[in-house]
Amino acid sequence: MTDTSTEKEAIQTQHDTGEKTDEYFIDERFADIQMLRYDVPCFDKLTLRRKLLIYYLTEAALTGRDILWDQNCQYNLPLRKTLEAIYGNYSGDKDCTDYRHFLTYLKRVWFSNGIHHHYGYSKFKPLFSREFFLRELEKVPTSLLPIPEGLARQDFERLMDRLVFDTDFMQKRVNQTDGEDLVATSACNYYAQGITQHEAEIYYNSIKAAQPTDRPVMYGLNGRLERNTDGTLTENVWRKGGMYGKAISRITTLLEQAMEYAESETQANTIRQLVRFYETGDLALFDTYNIMWVQDTDSEIDFTNGFIETYGDPLGIKASWEGYANIVDKQSTMRTTTLSQNAQWFEDNSPVDTRFKKAHCTGVSAKVVNAAILGGDLYPSSAIGINLPNSNWIRAEHGSKSVTIGNLTHAYRVAAKGSGLTEEFTIDKATKELIDMYGETCDNLHTDLHECLGHGSGQLLPGVDPDALKAYGSTIEEARADLFGLYYMPDDKMTELGLTPDTEAYKALYYSYLTNGLLTQTARIAEGEQIEEAHMRNRALIAHWTLRHYPQAVGITERESKHYVEIYDYPALRNAFGVLLSEIQRIKSTGDLEAARRLVEEYGVKIDQRLHKEVRERYAKLNIAPFKGFINPRYTLVRDKDGQAIDVAMDCTETYTRQMLRYGKEYSTL
Ligand code: ZN
């Protein structure tokens, strides 16, 4: 599971930027995007061996890029190559409006790894003219266009034209509209065209029925569902020699090189197991790999590489490709270690029904890390918290590894500093001061609680299907983890453990959280649209449910024709979060799909249009980019005259466009 950072921008605290200046972190801006850089503070101090390990893990993380592009939509790769060819071939006026809009469009496509918005999932609307596009496309020599064999250039051009300009074609990457055929209406490439949701569900239900109930593999995770000539369905597995085989083969070579510099024999064996999984596509091997990976808690350099998260599949079965590498931040990790060591206390004292609690909390490991590279579905828009593996039985029997990515969080803070957002959406000076004083500490702690304890807490009743909540599962799971953190933030245990400075600090989090859920997060959604993304739905659900059921604790107040969140009773809010946590855990533990649907549809999806308009106008005046993403550092091997690697150089000056064009060349595998 991953957690996005955007909520952290909602209300921000002033923060010391460290030794780097703001300009270092804040880079290019286009459309609704602000690009940021991140620092890898400890890299230069690493031994050569560790630098080499990072280098090969980094290369492996970048090499899967094209897999994700193809997963997001089957036409993404040809379109990217076509747009890049037009960009490279263009010799006209670079100041003309059409060209400038074309550039913005290209940057958005790069950012989203395809033609659909990375958060809203809708297809981008180009602002350049169709005439401009067709004229420039026509000028590109055929040899530079990725025209598939057997397709006439004319037909290829028509396809590109439809992709960019036909609003009904491939309209939404992931459609989650209740009651529609989610498979047939989603543009993602996990199911071949013509396959319906009903067919896919029957297919996977039959596979599920053949699985052992106690330790099922994550069936369907690593393949595209396709139709045989006789009409039956089959899975085209992503593996060496199979679908995406060219990319996977390059990844395994790099992983084998990384293995030579592994932190330990354990880590080398873990990587070897991952390679075997990539070679065979056998999900039982993926389970063994995950068990080995989760047990390796000593390695100071760690990684993720593979088919991991299922947010991009409307049925939540198929995983998008991602890769990254990280270096532990030992000092900050003390904080999460404290939480982990007390995991059982938190579990025992939570407000949920005893039947849904874990008798033994196993292996909740938690670290603060610095990212060394972001790849696949983590690039350029990244999670700041990651908790893996996702297999329920492995989590139950072997625990999970949870990380908070410190250097990314820090870059976000720098970007948010002085944006004026806190001032605009905070009701009074006293609350603003509270947020200034405690906001950052509480934000960090809430993320830690969410990742280290929230996701790992609770248990399903025996026989309950882990996928029972279907399309609502992700939202309910995120709400569970968020509520766990919200509930515990004011607890005396937090001050006793030395984590919160005093018993007032939690108020900063409560105010920020509700303001985000009720008001500010909708600034990132276009007028007239609903909330789609699971983390956003979760925050809306919690905030709106609380507003409806605890009017004595929280309200929305109008002052000088602006609306603000007003909190009347903080302790009562804690009580509200406890009650909702208990209900959400019941829904999860019993697999109550109907209750999940009611909660999410009632509180997590719809937006009050009048309030939405106001929030967007106030937000627009602040001129803040609603989404942020990261430019990666560039690592190069330094060799002596005999060709021996003597160092790995890290460079953080590459521009966004250069990086994207370079990735298009160096990591083009499909
Ligand atoms: Zn989460």
XYZ file of C-alpha atoms and ligand atoms in Angstrom:
671
model
C 0.000 0.000 0.000
C 1.212 3.450 -0.684
C 0.317 6.818 0.649
C 0.456 9.974 -1.321
C 1.717 13.155 0.106
C -0.678 15.640 -1.342
C -2.697 15.839 1.833
C 0.377 17.102 3.580
C 0.261 20.255 1.517
C -3.167 21.211 2.723
C -2.067 23.107 5.740
C 1.616 23.508 6.201
C 3.979 24.770 8.772
C 6.913 27.048 8.328
C 9.973 24.906 8.338
C 13.695 25.255 8.358
C 14.964 24.243 4.935
C 18.292 22.871 6.094
C 21.437 23.706 4.187
C 19.908 23.673 0.704
C 18.106 26.800 -0.499
C 14.492 26.790 -1.675
C 15.634 27.159 -5.283
C 17.396 23.827 -4.996
C 14.151 22.001 -4.306
C 11.684 23.934 -6.436
C 11.942 23.510 -10.175
C 9.786 23.798 -13.267
C 6.046 24.449 -13.219
C 3.433 23.586 -15.871
C -0.344 22.978 -15.966
C -1.346 21.802 -12.463
C 2.137 20.465 -11.705
C 5.097 21.760 -9.722
C 8.291 19.799 -10.239
C 10.578 19.409 -7.234
C 14.059 18.071 -6.716
C 15.053 15.929 -3.811
C 18.361 15.613 -2.095
C 19.960 12.283 -1.136
C 21.851 13.625 1.853
C 23.831 10.556 2.778
C 24.872 9.347 -0.661
C 28.360 10.865 -0.795
C 29.339 9.275 2.511
C 28.523 5.737 1.390
C 31.215 3.159 0.673
C 31.937 2.342 -2.983
C 30.298 -1.046 -2.555
C 27.068 0.543 -1.344
C 27.172 3.178 -4.064
C 27.448 0.394 -6.628
C 24.520 -1.440 -5.079
C 22.466 1.752 -5.335
C 23.643 2.259 -8.904
C 22.405 -1.120 -10.135
C 19.156 -0.976 -8.151
C 18.623 2.477 -9.627
C 19.146 1.232 -13.166
C 16.767 -1.664 -12.486
C 14.177 0.801 -11.158
C 14.333 2.950 -14.300
C 14.316 0.058 -16.743
C 10.702 -0.956 -16.106
C 9.363 2.460 -17.111
C 7.819 1.355 -20.415
C 5.932 -1.491 -18.735
C 3.949 1.022 -16.723
C 3.273 3.178 -19.782
C 1.796 0.186 -21.582
C -0.179 -0.919 -18.529
C -1.777 2.523 -18.226
C -3.106 2.361 -21.798
C -2.097 0.239 -24.766
C -1.512 3.322 -26.938
C 0.621 5.304 -24.491
C 4.000 4.176 -25.823
C 3.333 4.876 -29.513
C 1.859 8.243 -28.556
C 4.843 9.189 -26.365
C 7.266 8.255 -29.124
C 5.223 10.205 -31.643
C 5.075 13.307 -29.452
C 8.822 13.075 -28.808
C 9.423 12.709 -32.554
C 7.356 15.833 -33.251
C 9.254 17.646 -30.495
C 12.619 16.624 -31.969
C 11.584 17.402 -35.529
C 9.991 20.790 -34.869
C 11.662 23.712 -36.608
C 8.904 26.332 -36.423
C 8.360 29.300 -34.141
C 8.903 28.195 -30.552
C 6.979 31.157 -29.164
C 3.769 30.424 -31.030
C 0.775 29.536 -28.887
C 0.207 26.130 -30.466
C 3.772 25.034 -29.825
C 3.729 26.217 -26.230
C 0.498 24.323 -25.602
C 1.983 21.289 -27.314
C 4.982 21.405 -24.946
C 2.701 21.596 -21.919
C 0.725 18.636 -23.222
C 3.909 16.612 -23.718
C 5.083 17.458 -20.202
C 1.727 16.359 -18.802
C 1.861 13.087 -20.715
C 5.377 12.465 -19.379
C 4.253 13.270 -15.882
C 1.264 10.923 -15.949
C 3.059 8.116 -17.774
C 0.358 8.390 -20.395
C -2.576 10.358 -21.725
C -4.674 10.285 -18.548
C -4.337 12.532 -15.523
C -2.325 10.695 -12.856
C -4.845 11.501 -10.123
C -8.194 12.148 -11.786
C -7.700 9.430 -14.451
C -9.432 11.500 -17.153
C -7.834 12.082 -20.544
C -6.042 15.412 -21.006
C -7.643 18.013 -23.203
C -5.054 19.450 -25.603
C -4.991 23.243 -25.919
C -3.101 23.232 -29.219
C -5.048 23.055 -32.471
C -5.713 19.867 -34.334
C -4.382 21.511 -37.495
C -1.056 22.182 -35.776
C -0.799 18.589 -34.576
C -1.648 16.977 -37.901
C 0.652 19.338 -39.808
C 3.626 18.673 -37.525
C 2.914 14.939 -37.454
C 2.921 14.856 -41.234
C 6.396 16.455 -41.285
C 7.967 13.668 -39.204
C 9.835 11.117 -41.357
C 8.177 7.688 -41.227
C 11.405 6.111 -39.912
C 11.071 8.195 -36.732
C 7.492 7.105 -36.011
C 6.648 3.946 -34.020
C 4.257 2.588 -36.636
C 3.418 -1.061 -35.885
C 4.112 -3.556 -38.625
C 1.208 -3.999 -40.965
C -0.344 -0.618 -40.172
C -0.389 2.054 -42.851
C 1.049 5.432 -41.892
C -2.289 7.033 -42.680
C -4.077 4.746 -40.202
C -1.400 5.328 -37.595
C -1.847 9.082 -37.911
C -5.596 8.656 -37.576
C -5.089 6.663 -34.367
C -2.797 9.351 -32.879
C -5.329 11.994 -33.852
C -8.132 10.131 -32.069
C -5.972 9.553 -28.984
C -5.278 13.246 -28.596
C -8.486 14.852 -29.838
C -11.389 12.397 -29.644
C -12.764 12.985 -26.145
C -14.816 9.772 -26.152
C -11.922 7.511 -27.136
C -10.032 5.960 -24.172
C -11.748 8.554 -22.026
C -10.915 7.324 -18.513
C -7.976 5.215 -17.339
C -9.712 3.758 -14.280
C -13.468 4.096 -14.096
C -14.925 3.471 -10.648
C -18.460 4.711 -11.225
C -20.803 2.512 -9.244
C -23.083 0.446 -11.467
C -21.060 0.722 -14.711
C -18.993 -2.049 -16.312
C -15.680 -1.040 -14.742
C -13.561 -3.216 -17.025
C -15.187 -2.331 -20.328
C -15.209 1.399 -19.571
C -11.636 1.718 -18.263
C -8.854 2.573 -20.724
C -6.111 0.802 -18.756
C -4.507 -2.152 -20.487
C -5.071 -4.909 -17.920
C -7.932 -6.488 -19.813
C -8.071 -6.940 -23.571
C -10.745 -4.948 -25.342
C -14.127 -6.637 -25.409
C -13.779 -8.346 -22.014
C -16.522 -7.381 -19.577
C -16.333 -6.960 -15.820
C -18.714 -9.880 -15.412
C -16.487 -12.194 -17.483
C -13.340 -11.094 -15.633
C -15.002 -11.669 -12.270
C -16.175 -15.145 -13.235
C -12.678 -15.969 -14.482
C -10.938 -14.845 -11.297
C -13.579 -16.317 -9.012
C -12.884 -19.729 -10.529
C -9.142 -19.275 -9.984
C -9.806 -18.134 -6.447
C -11.947 -21.208 -5.766
C -8.987 -23.421 -6.639
C -6.659 -21.580 -4.210
C -5.913 -22.718 -0.676
C -8.025 -20.386 1.492
C -5.330 -19.833 4.110
C -2.412 -18.963 1.835
C -3.635 -17.913 -1.599
C -1.198 -16.450 -4.110
C -2.131 -13.020 -5.443
C -3.678 -14.556 -8.545
C -4.051 -12.310 -11.565
C -1.435 -9.878 -10.222
C 1.060 -10.238 -13.063
C -0.700 -10.681 -16.358
C -3.121 -9.255 -18.875
C -6.461 -11.006 -19.288
C -7.007 -11.872 -22.939
C -9.380 -13.868 -25.103
C -8.411 -17.047 -26.952
C -9.638 -17.695 -30.467
C -12.210 -20.122 -29.060
C -13.641 -17.333 -26.889
C -12.285 -18.576 -23.546
C -10.169 -16.278 -21.380
C -6.493 -16.649 -20.572
C -3.790 -14.672 -18.851
C -0.800 -13.314 -20.775
C 1.787 -13.408 -18.005
C 4.377 -10.650 -17.573
C 7.679 -12.537 -17.363
C 10.977 -13.129 -19.084
C 10.071 -14.592 -22.475
C 6.429 -13.548 -22.028
C 4.598 -10.257 -22.204
C 6.988 -7.360 -21.357
C 9.773 -9.951 -21.650
C 12.282 -7.533 -23.210
C 12.015 -5.076 -20.336
C 11.966 -7.828 -17.717
C 15.042 -9.486 -19.149
C 16.996 -6.220 -18.845
C 15.726 -5.739 -15.297
C 16.877 -9.204 -14.228
C 20.368 -8.608 -15.671
C 20.642 -5.421 -13.602
C 19.311 -7.144 -10.497
C 21.944 -9.848 -10.927
C 24.602 -7.138 -11.060
C 23.139 -5.547 -7.929
C 23.301 -8.954 -6.223
C 27.111 -8.840 -6.350
C 27.105 -5.802 -4.074
C 24.245 -6.890 -1.828
C 24.311 -5.854 1.822
C 24.304 -9.452 2.994
C 23.849 -13.044 1.884
C 20.198 -12.685 2.910
C 19.697 -9.744 0.598
C 21.539 -11.466 -2.261
C 19.261 -14.497 -1.880
C 16.230 -12.246 -1.801
C 17.234 -10.588 -5.070
C 17.949 -14.027 -6.585
C 14.433 -15.108 -5.665
C 12.969 -12.017 -7.319
C 14.912 -12.822 -10.487
C 13.487 -16.346 -10.445
C 10.001 -14.901 -10.137
C 10.605 -12.588 -13.092
C 11.901 -15.554 -15.088
C 8.896 -17.765 -14.445
C 6.016 -15.467 -13.534
C 5.173 -18.037 -10.832
C 3.305 -16.187 -8.089
C 4.240 -18.780 -5.469
C 7.845 -17.661 -5.996
C 6.702 -14.073 -5.581
C 5.287 -15.043 -2.171
C 8.566 -16.671 -1.130
C 10.432 -13.614 -2.351
C 8.166 -11.348 -0.303
C 8.691 -13.430 2.827
C 12.476 -13.215 2.390
C 12.248 -9.499 1.662
C 10.101 -8.723 4.692
C 12.434 -10.682 6.948
C 15.463 -8.719 5.804
C 15.270 -5.800 8.205
C 19.009 -5.304 8.612
C 19.935 -4.030 5.177
C 20.541 -0.296 5.263
C 19.956 -0.090 1.535
C 16.674 -1.586 0.420
C 14.536 -1.648 -2.701
C 11.224 -2.452 -4.315
C 11.057 -3.729 -7.868
C 8.088 -5.376 -9.522
C 4.325 -5.562 -9.886
C 3.220 -4.100 -6.596
C 0.162 -1.864 -6.275
C -3.302 -2.523 -7.674
C -4.784 1.003 -7.614
C -4.628 1.217 -11.432
C -6.936 -1.764 -12.001
C -10.647 -1.015 -11.530
C -11.034 -4.518 -10.055
C -7.958 -4.140 -7.828
C -6.357 -7.400 -9.032
C -3.549 -6.405 -11.400
C -0.475 -4.580 -10.239
C 1.323 -1.712 -11.895
C 5.091 -1.875 -12.226
C 7.221 0.193 -9.861
C 10.788 0.335 -8.648
C 12.795 2.359 -6.207
C 15.802 2.190 -3.907
C 16.299 3.745 -0.509
C 18.857 4.365 2.212
C 17.862 4.224 5.871
C 17.828 7.446 7.910
C 18.957 6.044 11.238
C 18.221 9.056 13.382
C 14.621 9.552 12.280
C 14.027 5.826 12.428
C 14.206 5.964 16.228
C 10.706 7.491 16.141
C 9.133 4.701 14.132
C 11.020 2.045 16.080
C 9.399 3.321 19.270
C 5.952 2.933 17.718
C 6.717 -0.532 16.389
C 8.010 -1.743 19.741
C 4.726 -0.728 21.282
C 2.531 -2.108 18.504
C 0.797 -4.604 20.786
C -0.148 -1.912 23.289
C -1.784 0.148 20.539
C -3.603 -2.906 19.206
C -4.873 -3.924 22.651
C -6.108 -0.433 23.504
C -7.803 0.488 20.241
C -11.583 1.105 20.304
C -12.379 -1.764 17.916
C -14.256 -4.932 18.849
C -11.979 -7.525 20.490
C -12.893 -10.111 17.838
C -11.264 -7.920 15.193
C -7.999 -7.340 17.070
C -4.767 -9.193 16.522
C -3.764 -11.279 19.537
C -0.152 -11.042 18.429
C 1.142 -8.165 16.351
C 4.006 -9.655 14.399
C 6.955 -7.907 12.850
C 5.677 -4.388 12.352
C 8.937 -2.962 11.104
C 9.179 0.687 10.290
C 11.892 2.923 8.975
C 12.421 6.449 7.833
C 14.396 6.316 4.609
C 15.722 8.608 1.922
C 14.821 7.697 -1.629
C 17.772 7.310 -3.982
C 15.638 6.854 -7.103
C 11.962 6.741 -8.077
C 10.801 4.562 -10.960
C 7.689 3.210 -12.637
C 4.487 4.076 -10.817
C 6.470 6.047 -8.208
C 7.792 8.534 -10.748
C 7.542 11.456 -11.079
C 4.569 11.556 -8.692
C 5.567 9.554 -5.652
C 4.154 8.083 -2.486
C 5.759 9.270 0.750
C 4.769 6.222 2.769
C 4.944 2.635 1.604
C 3.887 -0.501 3.435
C 4.615 -3.860 1.808
C 4.085 -6.651 0.926
C 0.395 -6.504 0.011
C -0.400 -10.208 0.424
C -2.755 -10.507 3.392
C -1.563 -13.866 4.664
C 2.108 -12.901 4.418
C 1.354 -9.745 6.374
C -0.470 -11.801 8.994
C 2.203 -14.484 9.343
C 5.408 -12.578 8.628
C 4.563 -8.921 9.135
C 5.293 -6.071 6.778
C 7.923 -3.433 6.154
C 6.831 0.127 6.363
C 8.758 3.190 5.271
C 8.309 6.929 5.377
C 10.389 8.678 2.733
C 12.013 11.549 4.595
C 13.775 13.385 1.785
C 10.591 13.598 -0.300
C 8.544 14.835 2.647
C 11.169 17.465 3.229
C 11.050 18.656 -0.387
C 7.263 18.972 -0.126
C 7.581 21.052 3.015
C 9.997 23.421 1.385
C 7.630 23.826 -1.545
C 4.639 24.481 0.701
C 6.468 26.985 2.857
C 5.005 30.413 2.577
C 2.370 29.416 0.014
C -0.295 31.262 2.020
C -2.570 28.238 2.143
C -2.595 27.933 5.937
C -3.511 31.599 6.285
C -6.288 31.392 3.687
C -8.049 28.354 5.105
C -7.481 28.652 8.860
C -10.255 30.227 10.878
C -8.268 32.293 13.347
C -4.840 33.365 14.534
C -4.762 30.985 17.491
C -5.363 27.956 15.282
C -2.787 29.203 12.795
C -0.231 29.478 15.607
C -1.081 25.994 16.751
C -0.430 24.692 13.244
C 2.809 26.638 12.961
C 4.028 25.180 16.186
C 2.913 21.560 15.947
C 1.876 20.949 12.347
C 5.053 19.377 11.104
C 5.633 17.128 14.110
C 2.058 15.912 13.973
C 2.090 15.367 10.217
C 5.143 13.160 10.539
C 3.669 11.265 13.454
C 0.355 10.748 11.718
C 2.151 9.280 8.722
C 4.144 7.018 11.051
C 1.032 5.856 12.900
C -0.777 5.261 9.618
C 2.092 3.246 8.133
C 3.613 1.440 11.107
C 0.487 0.611 13.047
C -2.673 1.497 11.114
C -2.278 -0.753 8.085
C -0.880 -3.567 10.204
C -3.629 -3.519 12.826
C -6.738 -5.666 13.095
C -7.674 -9.008 11.596
C -10.303 -10.533 9.325
C -12.754 -12.987 10.856
C -12.005 -16.574 9.779
C -13.304 -17.302 6.269
C -13.757 -13.665 5.264
C -12.572 -13.012 1.724
C -9.822 -10.339 1.763
C -11.274 -8.944 -1.489
C -14.836 -8.838 -0.189
C -14.976 -5.037 -0.311
C -14.117 -5.022 -4.034
C -13.813 -1.521 -5.513
C -14.320 -0.014 -2.020
C -11.457 -1.991 -0.447
C -8.706 0.580 -0.983
C -10.732 3.482 0.400
C -11.803 1.507 3.459
C -8.229 0.336 4.082
C -6.837 3.870 3.881
C -9.600 5.170 6.157
C -8.756 2.457 8.674
C -5.084 3.448 8.754
C -5.836 7.191 8.910
C -8.378 6.767 11.712
C -5.972 4.644 13.716
C -3.525 7.567 13.600
C -6.158 10.218 14.307
C -7.516 8.271 17.248
C -4.135 7.785 18.897
C -2.597 11.197 18.290
C -4.032 12.771 21.502
C -3.360 9.673 23.608
C -1.267 10.058 26.745
C 0.792 7.127 25.489
C 2.148 9.362 22.735
C 3.497 11.902 25.213
C 4.660 9.135 27.531
C 6.716 7.692 24.651
C 8.149 11.151 24.024
C 6.610 11.371 20.546
C 4.261 14.326 20.973
C 5.622 17.395 22.764
C 2.467 17.890 24.858
C -1.220 17.028 25.070
C -2.308 20.001 22.899
C -0.241 19.219 19.799
C -2.803 16.857 18.241
C -5.198 19.768 17.697
C -2.984 20.993 14.847
C -3.456 17.671 13.078
C -7.206 17.532 13.706
C -7.730 20.996 12.294
C -5.535 20.392 9.249
C -7.024 16.996 8.543
C -10.638 18.144 8.593
C -9.888 21.294 6.617
C -8.281 19.150 3.964
C -11.048 16.561 3.880
C -13.890 19.089 3.885
C -12.396 21.906 1.837
C -8.887 22.117 0.421
C -8.380 18.721 -1.169
C -11.208 19.420 -3.634
C -9.131 22.260 -5.108
C -7.394 19.579 -7.137
C -10.609 18.282 -8.678
C -12.210 19.926 -11.718
C -15.608 21.545 -11.194
C -18.497 19.158 -11.727
C -16.345 16.051 -11.138
C -16.498 13.697 -8.194
C -13.790 12.264 -5.954
C -12.184 9.158 -7.504
C -8.825 8.476 -5.874
C -8.860 6.138 -2.856
C -6.826 8.319 -0.459
C -8.912 11.379 -1.283
C -12.135 9.409 -0.898
C -10.919 8.194 2.476
C -10.208 11.704 3.743
C -13.560 13.012 2.476
C -15.306 10.047 4.082
C -13.788 10.632 7.510
C -14.304 14.399 7.450
C -17.882 14.384 6.113
C -18.990 11.534 8.343
C -17.678 13.417 11.381
C -19.323 16.651 10.261
C -22.680 14.913 9.849
C -22.666 12.859 13.030
C -20.829 15.154 15.454
C -22.192 18.678 14.812
C -21.382 19.522 18.436
C -17.669 18.913 17.690
C -17.105 20.371 14.230
C -18.884 22.660 11.789
C -18.335 24.765 8.709
C -18.580 28.467 9.477
C -18.993 31.376 7.093
C -17.026 34.542 7.731
C -17.018 37.427 5.298
C -18.409 35.112 2.610
C -15.605 32.571 3.071
C -16.109 29.156 4.630
C -13.857 27.728 7.330
C -13.744 24.609 9.425
C -14.536 25.409 13.044
C -13.813 22.932 15.793
C -15.906 23.371 18.959
C -14.824 20.346 20.903
C -11.540 18.576 20.244
C -11.974 15.690 22.726
C -15.387 14.938 21.187
C -13.666 14.675 17.813
C -11.363 12.030 19.152
C -14.396 10.121 20.302
C -15.905 10.450 16.810
C -12.776 9.066 15.172
C -12.831 6.141 17.604
C -16.447 5.315 16.768
C -15.800 5.456 13.027
C -12.595 3.413 13.367
C -14.537 0.732 15.166
C -17.174 0.635 12.386
C -14.607 0.658 9.561
C -12.724 -2.192 11.222
C -15.990 -4.119 11.540
C -16.651 -3.606 7.824
C -13.156 -4.819 6.954
C -13.134 -7.751 9.375
C -16.541 -9.045 8.338
C -16.271 -8.123 4.642
C -19.470 -6.064 4.774
C -19.528 -4.821 1.168
C -22.940 -3.144 1.478
C -21.855 -1.051 4.462
C -18.591 -0.136 2.704
C -20.505 0.964 -0.372
C -22.938 3.053 1.674
C -20.190 4.811 3.640
C -17.995 5.563 0.642
C -20.811 6.623 -1.685
C -22.523 8.706 0.992
C -19.494 10.547 2.375
C -16.450 9.961 0.178
C -17.460 10.664 -3.397
C -19.762 13.635 -3.830
C -18.682 17.258 -3.564
C -20.870 20.206 -2.570
C -20.725 22.237 -5.793
C -21.104 25.668 -4.230
C -18.338 25.061 -1.707
C -16.177 23.441 -4.370
C -16.368 26.546 -6.544
C -15.388 28.770 -3.616
C -12.455 26.575 -2.608
C -11.170 26.497 -6.164
C -11.389 30.275 -6.450
C -9.584 30.882 -3.175
C -6.979 28.293 -4.066
C -6.500 29.749 -7.559
C -5.715 33.155 -6.053
C -2.821 31.577 -4.154
C -1.420 30.278 -7.432
C -0.256 26.953 -5.971
C 0.217 23.954 -8.217
C -2.110 21.281 -6.820
C 0.192 18.387 -7.746
C 3.879 17.868 -7.260
C 6.396 15.449 -8.640
C 10.105 14.780 -8.557
C 13.090 14.985 -10.851
C 15.468 12.117 -10.101
C 19.168 12.493 -9.418
C 21.324 11.071 -12.188
C 23.896 8.452 -11.256
C 26.900 7.672 -13.432
C 29.640 5.115 -13.003
C 33.108 6.637 -12.769
C 35.779 4.281 -14.133
C 39.559 4.364 -14.020
C 41.645 3.904 -17.164
C 41.402 0.119 -16.851
C 37.631 0.317 -16.851
C 37.297 -0.458 -13.128
C 34.438 1.310 -11.356
C 36.019 3.636 -8.794
C 33.028 5.789 -7.888
C 29.397 6.569 -8.599
C 28.728 10.241 -9.266
C 25.391 11.750 -8.322
C 24.147 14.805 -10.184
C 20.972 16.645 -9.210
C 20.952 19.343 -11.892
C 19.177 17.635 -14.774
C 16.073 19.475 -16.010
C 12.682 17.806 -16.264
C 12.562 17.843 -20.069
C 16.134 16.557 -20.431
C 15.463 13.778 -17.958
C 12.314 12.690 -19.742
C 13.946 12.737 -23.174
C 16.944 10.827 -21.829
C 14.750 8.218 -20.150
C 12.875 7.882 -23.450
C 16.144 6.971 -25.134
C 18.063 5.050 -22.476
C 15.220 3.083 -20.936
C 13.080 2.437 -23.979
C 12.501 -1.299 -23.797
C 9.150 -1.969 -25.411
Zn -2.041 3.903 3.532
